[in-house]
Amino acid sequence: MSDASTLTLNNCVTMPALGFGVFQTPPDETRAAVSAALADGYRNIDTAAAYGNERQVGEAVAAAGLDRSEVFVETKIWISDYGYDQTLHGFEKSARKLGVDQIDLLILHQALPSEFDKTLEAYRALETLLADGKVRAIGVSNFMVDHLTALLDRATVVPAVNQIEVHPYFTQPQVQAMNAEHGILTQAWSPIGGITFYRDGQHSSTLQDPDIGRIADAHGKTPAQVMLRWHLQRGRSAIPKSTNPQRIAENIDVFDFELTATELAEIDALDTGRRGGPEPEAITLETFGRAIPED
Ligand code: A2P
């Protein structure tokens, strides 16, 4: 069985491949969810300044009684904090809320295509934080091919990670190929396709997909476990989100089976090309900007 549990980033920092996500987890449910995840063995927690729950993530990490070096903590700078000085200050806000001196992975949450200079200045601040040892790795999120091209043209440090929407119904092969070409790890958000659950029409939910269901039955696992295993065997990091203790445990119980090459290809073939999240090219401060509180 292949060891899909740890990934080495392009600056040699290692990271547990499977992380725990808290997107849209209300602050008052975050501490319990992260505590359950840590008790189940997750050692990689992904949050963001814009989620409003960094403080509760930090509380759960501190309460777990683990050495700080045992938990990989990842967060994201929101677009309203882009700019060199603003992003340095964004780090201070996140570190303070998380209760940590050093953040393991700090990434830009989105490109700001209409104000890309601001995005570049924000990334330059990440490079400074990396050089100063305030963060162990830096990266981006929701960067498309054009955004990566423009960033790589000016950046000194190649991002370690590009966190993008990837699930069986939306795989973004061109972005993944560009990530791979530059040694950038693809990290999948909405890895079991949660973003597809509430939409109508054909291919509405990955959880009900007949092919995924058949593969799950063949292995005695659940559709969510099959999707997570697919990410890991394809070399991606994945950060499933749940607030339900049973599902939190289910989502990390993916290291006792292996999908065949045919099954991996069958899941790859389910891509519909239809994005669930916002169009990255359309992100602007006017439509998505909002102040990130100091505390
Ligand atoms: P809940 O928090 O009630 O468990 P994604 O990370 O792909 O966006 O998926 C998140 C969504 O999937 C949430 O609605 C979450 O709900 C649900 N979910 C998480 N794990 C599982 C699972 N193992 N089986 C079914 N649904 C799940």
PDB file of N, CA and C in Angstrom, residues 140-148 162-166 170-182 184-187 275 280:
ATOM      1  N   VAL A 140      -0.711  30.019  -2.150  1.00  0.00           N
ATOM      2  CA  VAL A 140      -1.845  30.768  -2.677  1.00  0.00           C
ATOM      3  C   VAL A 140      -3.070  29.855  -2.684  1.00  0.00           C
ATOM      4  N   SER A 141      -4.206  30.453  -3.000  1.00  0.00           N
ATOM      5  CA  SER A 141      -5.444  29.685  -3.101  1.00  0.00           C
ATOM      6  C   SER A 141      -6.289  30.268  -4.220  1.00  0.00           C
ATOM      7  N   ASN A 142      -6.966  29.418  -4.921  1.00  0.00           N
ATOM      8  CA  ASN A 142      -7.860  29.838  -6.015  1.00  0.00           C
ATOM      9  C   ASN A 142      -7.119  30.606  -7.109  1.00  0.00           C
ATOM     10  N   PHE A 143      -5.829  30.334  -7.274  1.00  0.00           N
ATOM     11  CA  PHE A 143      -5.072  30.957  -8.361  1.00  0.00           C
ATOM     12  C   PHE A 143      -5.240  30.104  -9.620  1.00  0.00           C
ATOM     13  N   MET A 144      -5.715  30.730 -10.684  1.00  0.00           N
ATOM     14  CA  MET A 144      -5.862  30.063 -11.975  1.00  0.00           C
ATOM     15  C   MET A 144      -4.554  30.196 -12.758  1.00  0.00           C
ATOM     16  N   VAL A 145      -4.514  29.593 -13.946  1.00  0.00           N
ATOM     17  CA  VAL A 145      -3.257  29.563 -14.713  1.00  0.00           C
ATOM     18  C   VAL A 145      -2.713  30.981 -14.949  1.00  0.00           C
ATOM     19  N   ASP A 146      -3.564  31.907 -15.342  1.00  0.00           N
ATOM     20  CA  ASP A 146      -3.097  33.272 -15.617  1.00  0.00           C
ATOM     21  C   ASP A 146      -2.563  33.953 -14.351  1.00  0.00           C
ATOM     22  N   HIS A 147      -3.227  33.697 -13.230  1.00  0.00           N
ATOM     23  CA  HIS A 147      -2.773  34.311 -11.969  1.00  0.00           C
ATOM     24  C   HIS A 147      -1.417  33.747 -11.565  1.00  0.00           C
ATOM     25  N   LEU A 148      -1.268  32.433 -11.728  1.00  0.00           N
ATOM     26  CA  LEU A 148       0.019  31.802 -11.374  1.00  0.00           C
ATOM     27  C   LEU A 148       1.126  32.308 -12.290  1.00  0.00           C
ATOM     28  N   ASN A 162      -1.063  25.512  -3.867  1.00  0.00           N
ATOM     29  CA  ASN A 162      -2.186  26.255  -4.433  1.00  0.00           C
ATOM     30  C   ASN A 162      -3.440  25.485  -4.031  1.00  0.00           C
ATOM     31  N   GLN A 163      -4.213  26.068  -3.127  1.00  0.00           N
ATOM     32  CA  GLN A 163      -5.433  25.398  -2.659  1.00  0.00           C
ATOM     33  C   GLN A 163      -6.586  25.796  -3.569  1.00  0.00           C
ATOM     34  N   ILE A 164      -7.162  24.814  -4.242  1.00  0.00           N
ATOM     35  CA  ILE A 164      -8.217  25.097  -5.227  1.00  0.00           C
ATOM     36  C   ILE A 164      -9.384  24.120  -5.048  1.00  0.00           C
ATOM     37  N   GLU A 165     -10.511  24.464  -5.649  1.00  0.00           N
ATOM     38  CA  GLU A 165     -11.647  23.549  -5.630  1.00  0.00           C
ATOM     39  C   GLU A 165     -11.318  22.304  -6.444  1.00  0.00           C
ATOM     40  N   VAL A 166     -11.279  21.154  -5.820  1.00  0.00           N
ATOM     41  CA  VAL A 166     -11.122  19.884  -6.557  1.00  0.00           C
ATOM     42  C   VAL A 166     -11.976  18.821  -5.882  1.00  0.00           C
ATOM     43  N   PHE A 170     -15.353  18.411 -10.398  1.00  0.00           N
ATOM     44  CA  PHE A 170     -14.635  19.614 -10.873  1.00  0.00           C
ATOM     45  C   PHE A 170     -13.165  19.461 -10.504  1.00  0.00           C
ATOM     46  N   THR A 171     -12.342  19.168 -11.502  1.00  0.00           N
ATOM     47  CA  THR A 171     -10.952  18.798 -11.178  1.00  0.00           C
ATOM     48  C   THR A 171      -9.899  19.793 -11.676  1.00  0.00           C
ATOM     49  N   GLN A 172     -10.275  20.761 -12.474  1.00  0.00           N
ATOM     50  CA  GLN A 172      -9.340  21.811 -12.907  1.00  0.00           C
ATOM     51  C   GLN A 172      -7.994  21.244 -13.403  1.00  0.00           C
ATOM     52  N   PRO A 173      -8.030  20.364 -14.414  1.00  0.00           N
ATOM     53  CA  PRO A 173      -6.785  19.711 -14.837  1.00  0.00           C
ATOM     54  C   PRO A 173      -5.680  20.678 -15.282  1.00  0.00           C
ATOM     55  N   GLN A 174      -6.059  21.807 -15.897  1.00  0.00           N
ATOM     56  CA  GLN A 174      -5.003  22.728 -16.361  1.00  0.00           C
ATOM     57  C   GLN A 174      -4.285  23.375 -15.177  1.00  0.00           C
ATOM     58  N   VAL A 175      -5.050  23.742 -14.167  1.00  0.00           N
ATOM     59  CA  VAL A 175      -4.419  24.354 -12.986  1.00  0.00           C
ATOM     60  C   VAL A 175      -3.555  23.317 -12.280  1.00  0.00           C
ATOM     61  N   GLN A 176      -4.089  22.109 -12.149  1.00  0.00           N
ATOM     62  CA  GLN A 176      -3.296  21.053 -11.493  1.00  0.00           C
ATOM     63  C   GLN A 176      -2.001  20.775 -12.267  1.00  0.00           C
ATOM     64  N   ALA A 177      -2.086  20.795 -13.594  1.00  0.00           N
ATOM     65  CA  ALA A 177      -0.883  20.525 -14.408  1.00  0.00           C
ATOM     66  C   ALA A 177       0.142  21.628 -14.204  1.00  0.00           C
ATOM     67  N   MET A 178      -0.335  22.873 -14.151  1.00  0.00           N
ATOM     68  CA  MET A 178       0.609  23.980 -13.950  1.00  0.00           C
ATOM     69  C   MET A 178       1.216  23.912 -12.547  1.00  0.00           C
ATOM     70  N   ASN A 179       0.402  23.592 -11.567  1.00  0.00           N
ATOM     71  CA  ASN A 179       0.947  23.415 -10.210  1.00  0.00           C
ATOM     72  C   ASN A 179       2.072  22.378 -10.257  1.00  0.00           C
ATOM     73  N   ALA A 180       1.783  21.235 -10.853  1.00  0.00           N
ATOM     74  CA  ALA A 180       2.753  20.135 -10.867  1.00  0.00           C
ATOM     75  C   ALA A 180       4.040  20.546 -11.593  1.00  0.00           C
ATOM     76  N   GLU A 181       3.874  21.264 -12.684  1.00  0.00           N
ATOM     77  CA  GLU A 181       5.034  21.695 -13.484  1.00  0.00           C
ATOM     78  C   GLU A 181       5.996  22.558 -12.653  1.00  0.00           C
ATOM     79  N   HIS A 182       5.438  23.311 -11.712  1.00  0.00           N
ATOM     80  CA  HIS A 182       6.266  24.224 -10.919  1.00  0.00           C
ATOM     81  C   HIS A 182       6.542  23.721  -9.496  1.00  0.00           C
ATOM     82  N   ILE A 184       4.369  22.970  -7.243  1.00  0.00           N
ATOM     83  CA  ILE A 184       3.390  23.534  -6.306  1.00  0.00           C
ATOM     84  C   ILE A 184       2.391  22.427  -5.965  1.00  0.00           C
ATOM     85  N   LEU A 185       2.201  22.168  -4.689  1.00  0.00           N
ATOM     86  CA  LEU A 185       1.262  21.121  -4.283  1.00  0.00           C
ATOM     87  C   LEU A 185      -0.178  21.597  -4.494  1.00  0.00           C
ATOM     88  N   THR A 186      -0.989  20.768  -5.116  1.00  0.00           N
ATOM     89  CA  THR A 186      -2.421  21.059  -5.213  1.00  0.00           C
ATOM     90  C   THR A 186      -3.099  20.563  -3.944  1.00  0.00           C
ATOM     91  N   GLN A 187      -3.764  21.491  -3.272  1.00  0.00           N
ATOM     92  CA  GLN A 187      -4.537  21.129  -2.086  1.00  0.00           C
ATOM     93  C   GLN A 187      -6.006  21.333  -2.438  1.00  0.00           C
ATOM     94  N   ARG A 275     -17.803  24.620 -12.120  1.00  0.00           N
ATOM     95  CA  ARG A 275     -17.285  25.122 -10.850  1.00  0.00           C
ATOM     96  C   ARG A 275     -18.407  25.275  -9.831  1.00  0.00           C
ATOM     97  N   PRO A 280     -12.956  32.685  -9.841  1.00  0.00           N
ATOM     98  CA  PRO A 280     -11.791  33.422  -9.304  1.00  0.00           C
ATOM     99  C   PRO A 280     -11.478  34.713 -10.054  1.00  0.00           C
TER     100      PRO A 280
END
